[in-house]
């Protein structure tokens, strides 16, 4: 029986054209690691007929017929082919099952819809039959009285029945159409998915399905076009109202227009469906209300996102500045606070102005830092924007073409990199298509880069070389104590500053008469129209004003001065033909600056022959000589000074004690190159050096008790401030201060004359921004040649106890080719620039000093 069964299996197998192979390929894949993988390969065991369930399982597996019919290969090769071809079949089977599921779903929906329609038709037909019965009974009653009218009523009732059937057909069609429209997107999506997987089943890893392509196109459409999302929301709302109206038209007895209106009310307010009657209208109303809630949520999300993006744009400073005639500041540095303060003071007479600041920082951080600045903006508005000055689009965002002045700040750090960035910024500014209404004020760190910036910017650019200007100013202040305070008064807008204006009524007058024509101002020069607007400081007395000439004056404000009638002034004569003597000096430099070679050349041109310059820093001597030589200085060609090099650290006391500190006429404490990037660190180092030097000087000099008050303060014997003040009377120390907050410390002790580097540079930038012509004046006053400011003793102009007016002193100073712009009394701490009541006489002391503009000696 076993053999018969086996024979039957063999005949059945051969008759059917199948090659039975045990285990089957599918069984191999599923049981490759199990204990049954080699069950049918063993010849040692007797044959065991498979059970019915195992036979059924193997009969359900469909082996490819192509391999068995066309290839006479071993069974093992067929197995491998089946295994290799199985992934494609596995990819197709799920797609077919999905399509079948979609068809099944569509069929179920169709039958449900058809059942709903049949139920509705049955209900409507029963109502129609009932109404027809009622009409027929009424017709019988009416027939007895009005036979003729009965025929008319019967015909009209039949017409009403026909019209009712037509109306029912329309409503059923509308209901069916609404359901079809609702399921069309799902059917299309499933069809696209089936087609894409069927087409690309052979190379699915390299091809992208149509669903992904369609989703990508939709994503691009929504992200590229700004109004895509509201448009999609509008289309979805219209479709929902349309589908809801058709569905309501199919389940109610209302007309189509009223159903569309009801659909809109359900979408707009989900609570309006509470009055619906019947199962069909309620289901449709709930569906429409649910869709309306979704649309309302999407609309709320879009509105919320739009508002958030707008506020985020305002918070990050991305919105456009709609201003004109404003001052634009590009960049951020430690000088910004002093610069904003000076601009606020300058705009006070105009009732305030607008200053826009654009830097590569977060807008909130900039506003927070500006809010911490301790000064009054005096009506000036400061607007911050985040952006790069190198990008033209960001420049247009701050209305660069409408600004009356553009200030480009130097970055903190490497000088060459800062100047290179300033050069690129000027290139971006010149590339604005709309052009620039105002001028550009560029702060540079190195004098050698000034030529490149002016070459690129042309006539639009005014440069302020901060580092070199401060170096020259420190030398002037070291040789003339008190000059730093005078420069603060003239450069800042708080007191008196330079103004240029034309006065036609003064044309034809000599400059000597112009000097005493302004009661509230002091003329300093002439802007000559015939020389292309060149400004001449301290011109000759015999110069006659021509048509178009303008007068440079020092005044409190541009609207506080005007010419008046000439007063009667007695000229007088100088007490003696006094020539200010020059004697050799000894000066000490503590620290190392980048422009050290320029400072040495300026000193060599201004000091007397035989002077000494001591340089004390931690730079090796050979490296110093190399840096000076690379900077263009030939040490062997110095005429008036000799260099003395000392190595050491300026904050170590024993290193300072090795120097003859009590023998120096002037000591300059420089912001060292190694720490100049950090204002606080540089100032701390300078302050420590100052205190150490003063303490060493005080211990080496004999102490003299000071019982009298000096400059408003009293010092008792043994006071360290008193000892240092006595040392400061012999030696002038100039400290380069970068942070204005350090000013209070030095002002309290009065042990050093000081220079506020950042504050003076900010004042110069603000002044040039307000009037670009002033830059020519400042360049000449800071240059090696031309005119400069000096502090002169009173015995050059008057005798002890002599009564003179300020106008008389001005005319006497003209005999020395000098212009007196102010004075400082012996018992006063600060100088008075542009004094009032210039015609009033007063007694002068020989200890008083006068501030003059004179030619460099």
PDB file of N, CA and C in Angstrom, residues 653-713:
ATOM      1  N   UNK A 653      57.410  95.267  39.667  1.00  0.00           N
ATOM      2  CA  UNK A 653      58.026  96.395  40.360  1.00  0.00           C
ATOM      3  C   UNK A 653      59.552  96.385  40.246  1.00  0.00           C
ATOM      4  N   UNK A 654      60.167  95.233  40.408  1.00  0.00           N
ATOM      5  CA  UNK A 654      61.634  95.207  40.390  1.00  0.00           C
ATOM      6  C   UNK A 654      62.180  95.575  39.010  1.00  0.00           C
ATOM      7  N   UNK A 655      61.399  95.294  37.959  1.00  0.00           N
ATOM      8  CA  UNK A 655      61.835  95.715  36.630  1.00  0.00           C
ATOM      9  C   UNK A 655      61.754  97.227  36.482  1.00  0.00           C
ATOM     10  N   UNK A 656      60.714  97.829  37.035  1.00  0.00           N
ATOM     11  CA  UNK A 656      60.580  99.286  36.957  1.00  0.00           C
ATOM     12  C   UNK A 656      61.620  99.993  37.830  1.00  0.00           C
ATOM     13  N   UNK A 657      61.984  99.376  38.942  1.00  0.00           N
ATOM     14  CA  UNK A 657      62.949 100.019  39.832  1.00  0.00           C
ATOM     15  C   UNK A 657      64.341 100.103  39.214  1.00  0.00           C
ATOM     16  N   UNK A 658      64.585  99.339  38.173  1.00  0.00           N
ATOM     17  CA  UNK A 658      65.878  99.415  37.500  1.00  0.00           C
ATOM     18  C   UNK A 658      65.998 100.638  36.598  1.00  0.00           C
ATOM     19  N   UNK A 659      64.912 101.395  36.445  1.00  0.00           N
ATOM     20  CA  UNK A 659      64.907 102.582  35.581  1.00  0.00           C
ATOM     21  C   UNK A 659      65.041 103.846  36.425  1.00  0.00           C
ATOM     22  N   UNK A 660      65.674 104.894  35.907  1.00  0.00           N
ATOM     23  CA  UNK A 660      65.733 106.196  36.616  1.00  0.00           C
ATOM     24  C   UNK A 660      64.434 106.968  36.423  1.00  0.00           C
ATOM     25  N   UNK A 661      63.363 106.514  37.051  1.00  0.00           N
ATOM     26  CA  UNK A 661      62.039 107.076  36.817  1.00  0.00           C
ATOM     27  C   UNK A 661      61.940 108.540  37.235  1.00  0.00           C
ATOM     28  N   UNK A 662      62.716 108.960  38.221  1.00  0.00           N
ATOM     29  CA  UNK A 662      62.619 110.345  38.688  1.00  0.00           C
ATOM     30  C   UNK A 662      63.302 111.322  37.751  1.00  0.00           C
ATOM     31  N   UNK A 663      64.026 110.824  36.747  1.00  0.00           N
ATOM     32  CA  UNK A 663      64.780 111.719  35.865  1.00  0.00           C
ATOM     33  C   UNK A 663      64.070 112.001  34.547  1.00  0.00           C
ATOM     34  N   UNK A 664      62.920 111.393  34.311  1.00  0.00           N
ATOM     35  CA  UNK A 664      62.237 111.577  33.027  1.00  0.00           C
ATOM     36  C   UNK A 664      61.341 112.820  33.081  1.00  0.00           C
ATOM     37  N   UNK A 665      61.327 113.549  31.968  1.00  0.00           N
ATOM     38  CA  UNK A 665      60.408 114.689  31.844  1.00  0.00           C
ATOM     39  C   UNK A 665      58.989 114.228  31.534  1.00  0.00           C
ATOM     40  N   UNK A 666      58.862 113.188  30.716  1.00  0.00           N
ATOM     41  CA  UNK A 666      57.540 112.662  30.342  1.00  0.00           C
ATOM     42  C   UNK A 666      57.619 111.145  30.265  1.00  0.00           C
ATOM     43  N   UNK A 667      56.548 110.504  30.700  1.00  0.00           N
ATOM     44  CA  UNK A 667      56.427 109.045  30.621  1.00  0.00           C
ATOM     45  C   UNK A 667      55.109 108.726  29.929  1.00  0.00           C
ATOM     46  N   UNK A 668      55.177 107.924  28.872  1.00  0.00           N
ATOM     47  CA  UNK A 668      53.986 107.508  28.128  1.00  0.00           C
ATOM     48  C   UNK A 668      53.741 106.032  28.394  1.00  0.00           C
ATOM     49  N   UNK A 669      52.601 105.729  29.022  1.00  0.00           N
ATOM     50  CA  UNK A 669      52.189 104.344  29.276  1.00  0.00           C
ATOM     51  C   UNK A 669      51.251 103.936  28.143  1.00  0.00           C
ATOM     52  N   UNK A 670      51.763 103.097  27.255  1.00  0.00           N
ATOM     53  CA  UNK A 670      51.028 102.724  26.046  1.00  0.00           C
ATOM     54  C   UNK A 670      50.198 101.462  26.292  1.00  0.00           C
ATOM     55  N   UNK A 671      49.067 101.392  25.593  1.00  0.00           N
ATOM     56  CA  UNK A 671      48.283 100.151  25.585  1.00  0.00           C
ATOM     57  C   UNK A 671      49.061  99.128  24.774  1.00  0.00           C
ATOM     58  N   UNK A 672      49.634  98.142  25.462  1.00  0.00           N
ATOM     59  CA  UNK A 672      50.548  97.215  24.811  1.00  0.00           C
ATOM     60  C   UNK A 672      49.872  96.443  23.696  1.00  0.00           C
ATOM     61  N   UNK A 673      50.648  96.182  22.657  1.00  0.00           N
ATOM     62  CA  UNK A 673      50.114  95.500  21.473  1.00  0.00           C
ATOM     63  C   UNK A 673      49.570  94.118  21.807  1.00  0.00           C
ATOM     64  N   UNK A 674      50.145  93.469  22.821  1.00  0.00           N
ATOM     65  CA  UNK A 674      49.724  92.113  23.166  1.00  0.00           C
ATOM     66  C   UNK A 674      48.349  92.067  23.815  1.00  0.00           C
ATOM     67  N   UNK A 675      47.880  93.171  24.387  1.00  0.00           N
ATOM     68  CA  UNK A 675      46.592  93.164  25.095  1.00  0.00           C
ATOM     69  C   UNK A 675      45.657  94.255  24.601  1.00  0.00           C
ATOM     70  N   UNK A 676      45.951  94.894  23.469  1.00  0.00           N
ATOM     71  CA  UNK A 676      45.114  96.001  23.033  1.00  0.00           C
ATOM     72  C   UNK A 676      43.749  95.542  22.529  1.00  0.00           C
ATOM     73  N   UNK A 677      43.600  94.231  22.249  1.00  0.00           N
ATOM     74  CA  UNK A 677      42.292  93.733  21.818  1.00  0.00           C
ATOM     75  C   UNK A 677      41.277  93.741  22.955  1.00  0.00           C
ATOM     76  N   UNK A 678      41.730  93.692  24.211  1.00  0.00           N
ATOM     77  CA  UNK A 678      40.839  93.715  25.372  1.00  0.00           C
ATOM     78  C   UNK A 678      41.022  95.039  26.095  1.00  0.00           C
ATOM     79  N   UNK A 679      40.000  95.887  26.046  1.00  0.00           N
ATOM     80  CA  UNK A 679      40.104  97.212  26.654  1.00  0.00           C
ATOM     81  C   UNK A 679      40.296  97.123  28.160  1.00  0.00           C
ATOM     82  N   UNK A 680      39.560  96.231  28.817  1.00  0.00           N
ATOM     83  CA  UNK A 680      39.657  96.128  30.275  1.00  0.00           C
ATOM     84  C   UNK A 680      41.033  95.626  30.698  1.00  0.00           C
ATOM     85  N   UNK A 681      41.540  94.623  29.994  1.00  0.00           N
ATOM     86  CA  UNK A 681      42.856  94.085  30.347  1.00  0.00           C
ATOM     87  C   UNK A 681      43.949  95.115  30.090  1.00  0.00           C
ATOM     88  N   UNK A 682      43.855  95.844  28.968  1.00  0.00           N
ATOM     89  CA  UNK A 682      44.860  96.867  28.669  1.00  0.00           C
ATOM     90  C   UNK A 682      44.827  97.992  29.696  1.00  0.00           C
ATOM     91  N   UNK A 683      43.605  98.422  30.084  1.00  0.00           N
ATOM     92  CA  UNK A 683      43.509  99.490  31.083  1.00  0.00           C
ATOM     93  C   UNK A 683      44.003  99.030  32.452  1.00  0.00           C
ATOM     94  N   UNK A 684      43.742  97.790  32.811  1.00  0.00           N
ATOM     95  CA  UNK A 684      44.236  97.280  34.093  1.00  0.00           C
ATOM     96  C   UNK A 684      45.759  97.273  34.123  1.00  0.00           C
ATOM     97  N   UNK A 685      46.338  96.879  33.003  1.00  0.00           N
ATOM     98  CA  UNK A 685      47.795  96.868  32.932  1.00  0.00           C
ATOM     99  C   UNK A 685      48.353  98.294  33.001  1.00  0.00           C
ATOM    100  N   UNK A 686      47.723  99.225  32.280  1.00  0.00           N
ATOM    101  CA  UNK A 686      48.194 100.616  32.290  1.00  0.00           C
ATOM    102  C   UNK A 686      48.044 101.234  33.678  1.00  0.00           C
ATOM    103  N   UNK A 687      46.925 100.962  34.350  1.00  0.00           N
ATOM    104  CA  UNK A 687      46.697 101.520  35.674  1.00  0.00           C
ATOM    105  C   UNK A 687      47.696 100.964  36.691  1.00  0.00           C
ATOM    106  N   UNK A 688      47.995  99.678  36.598  1.00  0.00           N
ATOM    107  CA  UNK A 688      48.981  99.088  37.510  1.00  0.00           C
ATOM    108  C   UNK A 688      50.363  99.694  37.287  1.00  0.00           C
ATOM    109  N   UNK A 689      50.727  99.876  36.027  1.00  0.00           N
ATOM    110  CA  UNK A 689      52.031 100.490  35.720  1.00  0.00           C
ATOM    111  C   UNK A 689      52.101 101.914  36.252  1.00  0.00           C
ATOM    112  N   UNK A 690      51.004 102.673  36.085  1.00  0.00           N
ATOM    113  CA  UNK A 690      50.977 104.048  36.564  1.00  0.00           C
ATOM    114  C   UNK A 690      51.184 104.119  38.079  1.00  0.00           C
ATOM    115  N   UNK A 691      50.466 103.277  38.826  1.00  0.00           N
ATOM    116  CA  UNK A 691      50.590 103.309  40.284  1.00  0.00           C
ATOM    117  C   UNK A 691      51.984 102.888  40.736  1.00  0.00           C
ATOM    118  N   UNK A 692      52.561 101.908  40.079  1.00  0.00           N
ATOM    119  CA  UNK A 692      53.911 101.479  40.451  1.00  0.00           C
ATOM    120  C   UNK A 692      54.938 102.578  40.180  1.00  0.00           C
ATOM    121  N   UNK A 693      54.824 103.243  39.031  1.00  0.00           N
ATOM    122  CA  UNK A 693      55.783 104.311  38.702  1.00  0.00           C
ATOM    123  C   UNK A 693      55.655 105.468  39.682  1.00  0.00           C
ATOM    124  N   UNK A 694      54.434 105.881  39.994  1.00  0.00           N
ATOM    125  CA  UNK A 694      54.245 106.997  40.922  1.00  0.00           C
ATOM    126  C   UNK A 694      54.747 106.637  42.322  1.00  0.00           C
ATOM    127  N   UNK A 695      54.544 105.405  42.722  1.00  0.00           N
ATOM    128  CA  UNK A 695      55.008 105.018  44.055  1.00  0.00           C
ATOM    129  C   UNK A 695      56.541 105.009  44.113  1.00  0.00           C
ATOM    130  N   UNK A 696      57.155 104.515  43.076  1.00  0.00           N
ATOM    131  CA  UNK A 696      58.630 104.510  43.049  1.00  0.00           C
ATOM    132  C   UNK A 696      59.161 105.929  43.020  1.00  0.00           C
ATOM    133  N   UNK A 697      58.528 106.807  42.227  1.00  0.00           N
ATOM    134  CA  UNK A 697      58.972 108.208  42.189  1.00  0.00           C
ATOM    135  C   UNK A 697      58.788 108.882  43.533  1.00  0.00           C
ATOM    136  N   UNK A 698      57.663 108.631  44.180  1.00  0.00           N
ATOM    137  CA  UNK A 698      57.405 109.273  45.474  1.00  0.00           C
ATOM    138  C   UNK A 698      58.411 108.837  46.532  1.00  0.00           C
ATOM    139  N   UNK A 699      58.855 107.607  46.503  1.00  0.00           N
ATOM    140  CA  UNK A 699      59.826 107.136  47.481  1.00  0.00           C
ATOM    141  C   UNK A 699      61.234 107.676  47.203  1.00  0.00           C
ATOM    142  N   UNK A 700      61.516 107.975  45.949  1.00  0.00           N
ATOM    143  CA  UNK A 700      62.843 108.463  45.623  1.00  0.00           C
ATOM    144  C   UNK A 700      62.964 109.973  45.788  1.00  0.00           C
ATOM    145  N   UNK A 701      61.841 110.710  45.667  1.00  0.00           N
ATOM    146  CA  UNK A 701      61.883 112.165  45.798  1.00  0.00           C
ATOM    147  C   UNK A 701      61.680 112.561  47.252  1.00  0.00           C
ATOM    148  N   UNK A 702      62.327 113.620  47.703  1.00  0.00           N
ATOM    149  CA  UNK A 702      62.078 114.101  49.082  1.00  0.00           C
ATOM    150  C   UNK A 702      60.659 114.615  49.189  1.00  0.00           C
ATOM    151  N   UNK A 703      59.969 114.175  50.273  1.00  0.00           N
ATOM    152  CA  UNK A 703      58.564 114.564  50.433  1.00  0.00           C
ATOM    153  C   UNK A 703      58.458 115.932  51.077  1.00  0.00           C
ATOM    154  N   UNK A 704      57.593 116.776  50.498  1.00  0.00           N
ATOM    155  CA  UNK A 704      57.322 118.117  51.025  1.00  0.00           C
ATOM    156  C   UNK A 704      55.852 118.161  51.404  1.00  0.00           C
ATOM    157  N   UNK A 705      55.584 118.462  52.645  1.00  0.00           N
ATOM    158  CA  UNK A 705      54.190 118.497  53.098  1.00  0.00           C
ATOM    159  C   UNK A 705      53.428 119.585  52.386  1.00  0.00           C
ATOM    160  N   UNK A 706      52.209 119.226  51.985  1.00  0.00           N
ATOM    161  CA  UNK A 706      51.373 120.182  51.254  1.00  0.00           C
ATOM    162  C   UNK A 706      50.174 120.494  52.127  1.00  0.00           C
ATOM    163  N   UNK A 707      50.213 121.663  52.731  1.00  0.00           N
ATOM    164  CA  UNK A 707      49.118 122.068  53.608  1.00  0.00           C
ATOM    165  C   UNK A 707      48.026 122.787  52.853  1.00  0.00           C
ATOM    166  N   UNK A 708      48.370 123.307  51.737  1.00  0.00           N
ATOM    167  CA  UNK A 708      47.381 124.064  50.961  1.00  0.00           C
ATOM    168  C   UNK A 708      46.659 123.133  50.006  1.00  0.00           C
ATOM    169  N   UNK A 709      45.515 123.533  49.606  1.00  0.00           N
ATOM    170  CA  UNK A 709      44.724 122.757  48.652  1.00  0.00           C
ATOM    171  C   UNK A 709      45.326 122.907  47.266  1.00  0.00           C
ATOM    172  N   UNK A 710      45.299 121.838  46.567  1.00  0.00           N
ATOM    173  CA  UNK A 710      45.827 121.823  45.214  1.00  0.00           C
ATOM    174  C   UNK A 710      44.743 121.309  44.284  1.00  0.00           C
ATOM    175  N   UNK A 711      44.314 122.196  43.417  1.00  0.00           N
ATOM    176  CA  UNK A 711      43.290 121.837  42.425  1.00  0.00           C
ATOM    177  C   UNK A 711      42.044 121.292  43.104  1.00  0.00           C
ATOM    178  N   UNK A 712      41.653 121.925  44.160  1.00  0.00           N
ATOM    179  CA  UNK A 712      40.377 121.560  44.768  1.00  0.00           C
ATOM    180  C   UNK A 712      40.462 120.411  45.740  1.00  0.00           C
ATOM    181  N   UNK A 713      41.648 119.876  46.029  1.00  0.00           N
ATOM    182  CA  UNK A 713      41.736 118.756  46.952  1.00  0.00           C
ATOM    183  C   UNK A 713      42.859 118.991  47.941  1.00  0.00           C
TER     184      UNK A 713
END
